[in-house]
Amino acid sequence: MFKFEKLEYIYKKWLVDSYRYRCTDDGELIVSSKGLTSNCELLDNGELLPRARSGHKAFFHAGAFYIYGGYKRGEDNTLRDVWRYYPLMHLWEKVESCTEIPSENLSCASTMVGDKMYLFGGSGADFGYTNSRKLYEIDLGTLSFSEVKYKNTDGIIPRPGYGYSLTHSAENKCLYLCCGIDGQVYEKKKFKFNLTNHTWSVMPPDNQSVTQRYRQEDFVWRQAWYVIGG
């Protein structure tokens, strides 16, 4: 049985990227702020934590838990940041990306393929009016974002929107995208994206066609595509 419990964050290392250090003549260590960004909060004990947010993505990779993007009520823009949490040390760390982070990151669809994360769609801070239909690849080794350019689409591209679900099949190197919304109109088609030739195709209808929905979850197992909720 799963057990849910609140984790207490423990400050266990100097945050060199966020502070400037100098020593006085008598050896006293002086710590001063070095321009903290608005995407983090500084606690009394000197620890940096990610800001409260919604609409973000979360995933686990190589022993660490990541969160990406999101929105905090009252802000004019999305939170274009990535944080990494180490469960064994109870430690948060802000991870700097070597490329620009997309602003349309609210309720985007995501799936992990090896050491890469794929993100599709999502909306900006003007939720439902600044939607995307772009596909991004994140290299989790360098944390670099790169847009995957579509080829020979023939007009077959999912509509810009949010609340899609995305999964993949390791057998045929394809991504599978299901059901989203642009704020008013549902996308009821199911799509397949070929990671080899970068083309979209529409999945043929079946007797158990998915009805209009969004923010569902899905996965591929034993050559079957499962869609849950929404």
PDB file of C-alpha atoms in Angstrom:
ATOM      1  CA  MET A   1       0.000   0.000   0.000  1.00  0.00           C
ATOM      2  CA  PHE A   2       1.246   3.494  -0.867  1.00  0.00           C
ATOM      3  CA  LYS A   3       1.958   5.843   1.999  1.00  0.00           C
ATOM      4  CA  PHE A   4       1.747   9.607   1.500  1.00  0.00           C
ATOM      5  CA  GLU A   5       3.662  11.867   3.838  1.00  0.00           C
ATOM      6  CA  LYS A   6       4.903  15.441   3.787  1.00  0.00           C
ATOM      7  CA  LEU A   7       8.652  15.688   3.301  1.00  0.00           C
ATOM      8  CA  GLU A   8      10.673  18.091   5.415  1.00  0.00           C
ATOM      9  CA  TYR A   9      13.347  19.814   3.367  1.00  0.00           C
ATOM     10  CA  ILE A  10      16.810  19.767   4.933  1.00  0.00           C
ATOM     11  CA  TYR A  11      19.454  22.326   4.027  1.00  0.00           C
ATOM     12  CA  LYS A  12      22.574  20.245   3.340  1.00  0.00           C
ATOM     13  CA  LYS A  13      24.850  22.214   1.051  1.00  0.00           C
ATOM     14  CA  TRP A  14      25.944  25.739   0.134  1.00  0.00           C
ATOM     15  CA  LEU A  15      23.985  27.150  -2.815  1.00  0.00           C
ATOM     16  CA  VAL A  16      26.921  28.590  -4.699  1.00  0.00           C
ATOM     17  CA  ASP A  17      24.806  29.724  -7.675  1.00  0.00           C
ATOM     18  CA  SER A  18      22.575  31.876  -5.473  1.00  0.00           C
ATOM     19  CA  TYR A  19      24.999  33.452  -3.000  1.00  0.00           C
ATOM     20  CA  ARG A  20      28.299  35.327  -2.904  1.00  0.00           C
ATOM     21  CA  TYR A  21      30.804  34.443  -0.184  1.00  0.00           C
ATOM     22  CA  ARG A  22      33.769  36.281   1.306  1.00  0.00           C
ATOM     23  CA  CYS A  23      35.848  35.859   4.448  1.00  0.00           C
ATOM     24  CA  THR A  24      36.824  38.682   6.808  1.00  0.00           C
ATOM     25  CA  ASP A  25      40.335  39.007   8.218  1.00  0.00           C
ATOM     26  CA  ASP A  26      39.331  37.068  11.337  1.00  0.00           C
ATOM     27  CA  GLY A  27      37.936  34.184   9.288  1.00  0.00           C
ATOM     28  CA  GLU A  28      34.218  34.998   9.590  1.00  0.00           C
ATOM     29  CA  LEU A  29      32.188  33.875   6.563  1.00  0.00           C
ATOM     30  CA  ILE A  30      29.932  36.580   5.106  1.00  0.00           C
ATOM     31  CA  VAL A  31      27.036  35.461   2.879  1.00  0.00           C
ATOM     32  CA  SER A  32      25.165  37.941   0.674  1.00  0.00           C
ATOM     33  CA  SER A  33      22.303  37.562  -1.807  1.00  0.00           C
ATOM     34  CA  LYS A  34      23.220  37.495  -5.483  1.00  0.00           C
ATOM     35  CA  GLY A  35      20.003  38.500  -7.276  1.00  0.00           C
ATOM     36  CA  LEU A  36      17.523  35.759  -6.501  1.00  0.00           C
ATOM     37  CA  THR A  37      14.975  35.221  -9.265  1.00  0.00           C
ATOM     38  CA  SER A  38      11.233  35.548  -8.730  1.00  0.00           C
ATOM     39  CA  ASN A  39      10.774  31.824  -9.377  1.00  0.00           C
ATOM     40  CA  CYS A  40      12.113  30.756  -5.980  1.00  0.00           C
ATOM     41  CA  GLU A  41      11.557  31.429  -2.312  1.00  0.00           C
ATOM     42  CA  LEU A  42      14.217  31.892   0.356  1.00  0.00           C
ATOM     43  CA  LEU A  43      13.473  30.388   3.777  1.00  0.00           C
ATOM     44  CA  ASP A  44      14.797  31.599   7.111  1.00  0.00           C
ATOM     45  CA  ASN A  45      17.357  28.810   7.198  1.00  0.00           C
ATOM     46  CA  GLY A  46      18.881  29.948   3.891  1.00  0.00           C
ATOM     47  CA  GLU A  47      17.322  27.254   1.719  1.00  0.00           C
ATOM     48  CA  LEU A  48      15.899  27.884  -1.731  1.00  0.00           C
ATOM     49  CA  LEU A  49      12.611  26.215  -2.689  1.00  0.00           C
ATOM     50  CA  PRO A  50      10.508  26.371  -5.866  1.00  0.00           C
ATOM     51  CA  ARG A  51       7.520  28.684  -5.696  1.00  0.00           C
ATOM     52  CA  ALA A  52       3.992  27.343  -5.247  1.00  0.00           C
ATOM     53  CA  ARG A  53       2.478  26.600  -8.664  1.00  0.00           C
ATOM     54  CA  SER A  54      -0.145  24.767 -10.704  1.00  0.00           C
ATOM     55  CA  GLY A  55      -0.272  23.455 -14.263  1.00  0.00           C
ATOM     56  CA  HIS A  56       3.349  22.255 -14.100  1.00  0.00           C
ATOM     57  CA  LYS A  57       4.857  18.917 -15.137  1.00  0.00           C
ATOM     58  CA  ALA A  58       6.648  16.473 -12.847  1.00  0.00           C
ATOM     59  CA  PHE A  59       8.794  13.439 -13.629  1.00  0.00           C
ATOM     60  CA  PHE A  60      11.463  11.185 -12.103  1.00  0.00           C
ATOM     61  CA  HIS A  61      14.832  10.585 -13.740  1.00  0.00           C
ATOM     62  CA  ALA A  62      18.192   9.171 -12.605  1.00  0.00           C
ATOM     63  CA  GLY A  63      17.352   9.200  -8.911  1.00  0.00           C
ATOM     64  CA  ALA A  64      15.918  12.730  -8.840  1.00  0.00           C
ATOM     65  CA  PHE A  65      12.428  14.224  -9.018  1.00  0.00           C
ATOM     66  CA  TYR A  66      11.942  17.160 -11.432  1.00  0.00           C
ATOM     67  CA  ILE A  67       9.285  19.854 -11.805  1.00  0.00           C
ATOM     68  CA  TYR A  68       9.019  22.101 -14.833  1.00  0.00           C
ATOM     69  CA  GLY A  69       7.092  25.305 -15.534  1.00  0.00           C
ATOM     70  CA  GLY A  70       3.662  26.135 -14.161  1.00  0.00           C
ATOM     71  CA  TYR A  71       1.796  29.228 -13.020  1.00  0.00           C
ATOM     72  CA  LYS A  72       1.322  31.111  -9.772  1.00  0.00           C
ATOM     73  CA  ARG A  73      -1.934  33.050  -9.395  1.00  0.00           C
ATOM     74  CA  GLY A  74      -1.421  36.784  -9.615  1.00  0.00           C
ATOM     75  CA  GLU A  75       1.638  36.528 -11.866  1.00  0.00           C
ATOM     76  CA  ASP A  76       1.690  37.915 -15.412  1.00  0.00           C
ATOM     77  CA  ASN A  77       3.882  35.165 -16.857  1.00  0.00           C
ATOM     78  CA  THR A  78       4.400  31.438 -16.558  1.00  0.00           C
ATOM     79  CA  LEU A  79       7.219  30.083 -14.388  1.00  0.00           C
ATOM     80  CA  ARG A  80       9.914  29.207 -16.910  1.00  0.00           C
ATOM     81  CA  ASP A  81      12.141  27.177 -14.620  1.00  0.00           C
ATOM     82  CA  VAL A  82      13.217  23.628 -13.788  1.00  0.00           C
ATOM     83  CA  TRP A  83      13.820  22.291 -10.263  1.00  0.00           C
ATOM     84  CA  ARG A  84      15.359  19.019  -9.160  1.00  0.00           C
ATOM     85  CA  TYR A  85      14.673  17.261  -5.849  1.00  0.00           C
ATOM     86  CA  TYR A  86      16.948  14.593  -4.346  1.00  0.00           C
ATOM     87  CA  PRO A  87      14.795  12.296  -2.148  1.00  0.00           C
ATOM     88  CA  LEU A  88      17.724  10.764  -0.263  1.00  0.00           C
ATOM     89  CA  MET A  89      19.060  14.178   0.787  1.00  0.00           C
ATOM     90  CA  HIS A  90      15.689  15.980   1.009  1.00  0.00           C
ATOM     91  CA  LEU A  91      17.262  18.738  -1.080  1.00  0.00           C
ATOM     92  CA  TRP A  92      15.870  21.047  -3.784  1.00  0.00           C
ATOM     93  CA  GLU A  93      18.161  22.451  -6.471  1.00  0.00           C
ATOM     94  CA  LYS A  94      17.323  24.918  -9.233  1.00  0.00           C
ATOM     95  CA  VAL A  95      18.661  23.621 -12.546  1.00  0.00           C
ATOM     96  CA  GLU A  96      19.809  26.126 -15.137  1.00  0.00           C
ATOM     97  CA  SER A  97      18.936  25.375 -18.759  1.00  0.00           C
ATOM     98  CA  CYS A  98      21.455  26.174 -21.482  1.00  0.00           C
ATOM     99  CA  THR A  99      18.602  27.104 -23.843  1.00  0.00           C
ATOM    100  CA  GLU A 100      15.432  29.195 -23.621  1.00  0.00           C
ATOM    101  CA  ILE A 101      12.525  27.533 -21.794  1.00  0.00           C
ATOM    102  CA  PRO A 102       9.149  27.677 -23.617  1.00  0.00           C
ATOM    103  CA  SER A 103       6.559  30.021 -22.100  1.00  0.00           C
ATOM    104  CA  GLU A 104       3.564  27.905 -23.222  1.00  0.00           C
ATOM    105  CA  ASN A 105       4.125  25.284 -20.529  1.00  0.00           C
ATOM    106  CA  LEU A 106       0.788  25.167 -18.667  1.00  0.00           C
ATOM    107  CA  SER A 107      -0.970  21.789 -18.899  1.00  0.00           C
ATOM    108  CA  CYS A 108       1.300  20.579 -21.690  1.00  0.00           C
ATOM    109  CA  ALA A 109       1.540  16.871 -22.482  1.00  0.00           C
ATOM    110  CA  SER A 110       4.742  14.987 -21.697  1.00  0.00           C
ATOM    111  CA  THR A 111       6.388  11.600 -21.905  1.00  0.00           C
ATOM    112  CA  MET A 112       9.902  10.316 -21.255  1.00  0.00           C
ATOM    113  CA  VAL A 113      11.872   8.317 -23.822  1.00  0.00           C
ATOM    114  CA  GLY A 114      15.194   7.167 -22.417  1.00  0.00           C
ATOM    115  CA  ASP A 115      17.192  10.245 -21.366  1.00  0.00           C
ATOM    116  CA  LYS A 116      14.881  12.593 -23.258  1.00  0.00           C
ATOM    117  CA  MET A 117      11.594  14.207 -22.312  1.00  0.00           C
ATOM    118  CA  TYR A 118       9.063  15.223 -24.974  1.00  0.00           C
ATOM    119  CA  LEU A 119       6.564  18.048 -24.406  1.00  0.00           C
ATOM    120  CA  PHE A 120       3.613  18.889 -26.651  1.00  0.00           C
ATOM    121  CA  GLY A 121       1.262  21.871 -26.647  1.00  0.00           C
ATOM    122  CA  GLY A 122       0.288  23.762 -23.529  1.00  0.00           C
ATOM    123  CA  SER A 123      -0.830  27.325 -22.911  1.00  0.00           C
ATOM    124  CA  GLY A 124       0.786  30.542 -21.737  1.00  0.00           C
ATOM    125  CA  ALA A 125      -0.207  32.823 -18.884  1.00  0.00           C
ATOM    126  CA  ASP A 126      -3.206  34.102 -20.891  1.00  0.00           C
ATOM    127  CA  PHE A 127      -4.649  30.635 -20.391  1.00  0.00           C
ATOM    128  CA  GLY A 128      -6.593  29.200 -23.317  1.00  0.00           C
ATOM    129  CA  TYR A 129      -5.713  32.111 -25.616  1.00  0.00           C
ATOM    130  CA  THR A 130      -1.975  31.524 -26.078  1.00  0.00           C
ATOM    131  CA  ASN A 131      -1.949  27.848 -26.984  1.00  0.00           C
ATOM    132  CA  SER A 132       0.843  25.915 -28.673  1.00  0.00           C
ATOM    133  CA  ARG A 133       1.065  22.960 -31.040  1.00  0.00           C
ATOM    134  CA  LYS A 134       4.849  22.677 -30.877  1.00  0.00           C
ATOM    135  CA  LEU A 135       6.745  19.566 -29.827  1.00  0.00           C
ATOM    136  CA  TYR A 136       9.879  20.041 -27.715  1.00  0.00           C
ATOM    137  CA  GLU A 137      12.642  17.593 -26.852  1.00  0.00           C
ATOM    138  CA  ILE A 138      14.529  18.026 -23.575  1.00  0.00           C
ATOM    139  CA  ASP A 139      17.944  16.452 -23.236  1.00  0.00           C
ATOM    140  CA  LEU A 140      17.993  15.574 -19.533  1.00  0.00           C
ATOM    141  CA  GLY A 141      21.772  15.344 -19.526  1.00  0.00           C
ATOM    142  CA  THR A 142      22.310  18.980 -20.523  1.00  0.00           C
ATOM    143  CA  LEU A 143      18.760  20.209 -19.794  1.00  0.00           C
ATOM    144  CA  SER A 144      18.592  21.796 -23.236  1.00  0.00           C
ATOM    145  CA  PHE A 145      15.235  22.456 -24.940  1.00  0.00           C
ATOM    146  CA  SER A 146      14.969  22.053 -28.722  1.00  0.00           C
ATOM    147  CA  GLU A 147      11.889  22.289 -30.926  1.00  0.00           C
ATOM    148  CA  VAL A 148      11.206  19.213 -33.051  1.00  0.00           C
ATOM    149  CA  LYS A 149      10.477  20.442 -36.576  1.00  0.00           C
ATOM    150  CA  TYR A 150       7.609  18.705 -38.378  1.00  0.00           C
ATOM    151  CA  LYS A 151       8.114  17.349 -41.910  1.00  0.00           C
ATOM    152  CA  ASN A 152       5.598  16.603 -44.688  1.00  0.00           C
ATOM    153  CA  THR A 153       2.594  17.260 -42.460  1.00  0.00           C
ATOM    154  CA  ASP A 154       0.050  17.666 -45.307  1.00  0.00           C
ATOM    155  CA  GLY A 155      -2.030  19.659 -42.850  1.00  0.00           C
ATOM    156  CA  ILE A 156      -2.088  16.812 -40.308  1.00  0.00           C
ATOM    157  CA  ILE A 157      -1.068  18.500 -37.067  1.00  0.00           C
ATOM    158  CA  PRO A 158      -2.989  18.443 -33.772  1.00  0.00           C
ATOM    159  CA  ARG A 159      -4.739  21.730 -33.049  1.00  0.00           C
ATOM    160  CA  PRO A 160      -3.032  24.125 -30.608  1.00  0.00           C
ATOM    161  CA  GLY A 161      -4.272  23.365 -27.111  1.00  0.00           C
ATOM    162  CA  TYR A 162      -3.692  22.049 -23.637  1.00  0.00           C
ATOM    163  CA  GLY A 163      -4.725  19.033 -21.586  1.00  0.00           C
ATOM    164  CA  TYR A 164      -3.473  16.513 -24.144  1.00  0.00           C
ATOM    165  CA  SER A 165      -1.947  13.243 -22.985  1.00  0.00           C
ATOM    166  CA  LEU A 166       1.251  11.905 -24.545  1.00  0.00           C
ATOM    167  CA  THR A 167       2.858   8.484 -24.367  1.00  0.00           C
ATOM    168  CA  HIS A 168       5.245   6.450 -26.478  1.00  0.00           C
ATOM    169  CA  SER A 169       6.036   3.002 -27.804  1.00  0.00           C
ATOM    170  CA  ALA A 170       9.638   1.817 -27.607  1.00  0.00           C
ATOM    171  CA  GLU A 171       8.940  -0.838 -30.236  1.00  0.00           C
ATOM    172  CA  ASN A 172       8.086   1.451 -33.159  1.00  0.00           C
ATOM    173  CA  LYS A 173       9.732   4.704 -31.953  1.00  0.00           C
ATOM    174  CA  CYS A 174       6.487   6.650 -32.045  1.00  0.00           C
ATOM    175  CA  LEU A 175       4.702   9.101 -29.755  1.00  0.00           C
ATOM    176  CA  TYR A 176       0.932   8.854 -29.244  1.00  0.00           C
ATOM    177  CA  LEU A 177      -1.154  11.952 -28.556  1.00  0.00           C
ATOM    178  CA  CYS A 178      -4.747  11.880 -27.341  1.00  0.00           C
ATOM    179  CA  CYS A 179      -7.545  14.414 -26.816  1.00  0.00           C
ATOM    180  CA  GLY A 180      -7.007  18.028 -25.779  1.00  0.00           C
ATOM    181  CA  ILE A 181      -8.880  21.320 -25.883  1.00  0.00           C
ATOM    182  CA  ASP A 182      -8.147  24.863 -27.115  1.00  0.00           C
ATOM    183  CA  GLY A 183     -10.392  26.477 -24.524  1.00  0.00           C
ATOM    184  CA  GLN A 184     -13.606  25.948 -26.502  1.00  0.00           C
ATOM    185  CA  VAL A 185     -13.212  23.127 -29.032  1.00  0.00           C
ATOM    186  CA  TYR A 186     -12.116  19.598 -28.135  1.00  0.00           C
ATOM    187  CA  GLU A 187      -9.585  17.737 -30.254  1.00  0.00           C
ATOM    188  CA  LYS A 188     -11.165  14.278 -30.471  1.00  0.00           C
ATOM    189  CA  LYS A 189      -8.685  12.714 -32.900  1.00  0.00           C
ATOM    190  CA  LYS A 190      -5.830  10.490 -31.835  1.00  0.00           C
ATOM    191  CA  PHE A 191      -2.430  11.097 -33.401  1.00  0.00           C
ATOM    192  CA  LYS A 192       0.837   9.250 -33.889  1.00  0.00           C
ATOM    193  CA  PHE A 193       4.177  11.034 -34.290  1.00  0.00           C
ATOM    194  CA  ASN A 194       7.065   9.176 -35.891  1.00  0.00           C
ATOM    195  CA  LEU A 195      10.314  10.076 -34.105  1.00  0.00           C
ATOM    196  CA  THR A 196      12.370   8.853 -37.081  1.00  0.00           C
ATOM    197  CA  ASN A 197      10.899  10.939 -39.908  1.00  0.00           C
ATOM    198  CA  HIS A 198       9.158  13.623 -37.751  1.00  0.00           C
ATOM    199  CA  THR A 199       5.711  13.210 -39.327  1.00  0.00           C
ATOM    200  CA  TRP A 200       2.219  13.231 -37.795  1.00  0.00           C
ATOM    201  CA  SER A 201      -0.529  10.813 -38.770  1.00  0.00           C
ATOM    202  CA  VAL A 202      -4.115  10.349 -37.563  1.00  0.00           C
ATOM    203  CA  MET A 203      -4.913   7.055 -35.905  1.00  0.00           C
ATOM    204  CA  PRO A 204      -7.809   5.209 -37.600  1.00  0.00           C
ATOM    205  CA  PRO A 205     -11.126   5.219 -35.703  1.00  0.00           C
ATOM    206  CA  ASP A 206     -12.179   2.073 -33.882  1.00  0.00           C
ATOM    207  CA  ASN A 207     -15.260   0.720 -32.165  1.00  0.00           C
ATOM    208  CA  GLN A 208     -14.088   2.107 -28.822  1.00  0.00           C
ATOM    209  CA  SER A 209     -13.232   5.612 -30.056  1.00  0.00           C
ATOM    210  CA  VAL A 210     -12.321   8.029 -27.258  1.00  0.00           C
ATOM    211  CA  THR A 211     -15.013  10.630 -26.597  1.00  0.00           C
ATOM    212  CA  GLN A 212     -14.252  14.325 -26.093  1.00  0.00           C
ATOM    213  CA  ARG A 213     -12.140  14.855 -22.980  1.00  0.00           C
ATOM    214  CA  TYR A 214      -8.931  16.461 -21.769  1.00  0.00           C
ATOM    215  CA  ARG A 215      -6.334  16.087 -19.008  1.00  0.00           C
ATOM    216  CA  GLN A 216      -6.619  12.300 -19.177  1.00  0.00           C
ATOM    217  CA  GLU A 217      -3.672   9.926 -18.678  1.00  0.00           C
ATOM    218  CA  ASP A 218      -2.519   7.197 -21.051  1.00  0.00           C
ATOM    219  CA  PHE A 219       0.150   4.578 -21.652  1.00  0.00           C
ATOM    220  CA  VAL A 220       1.129   1.872 -24.138  1.00  0.00           C
ATOM    221  CA  TRP A 221       1.494  -1.699 -22.940  1.00  0.00           C
ATOM    222  CA  ARG A 222       1.742  -4.926 -24.972  1.00  0.00           C
ATOM    223  CA  GLN A 223       0.827  -3.168 -28.229  1.00  0.00           C
ATOM    224  CA  ALA A 224      -2.329  -1.677 -26.710  1.00  0.00           C
ATOM    225  CA  TRP A 225      -3.012   2.001 -25.980  1.00  0.00           C
ATOM    226  CA  TYR A 226      -4.803   2.644 -22.685  1.00  0.00           C
ATOM    227  CA  VAL A 227      -6.567   5.949 -21.912  1.00  0.00           C
ATOM    228  CA  ILE A 228      -7.707   6.675 -18.354  1.00  0.00           C
ATOM    229  CA  GLY A 229     -10.033   9.401 -17.091  1.00  0.00           C
ATOM    230  CA  GLY A 230     -10.321  12.931 -18.456  1.00  0.00           C
TER     231      GLY A 230
END
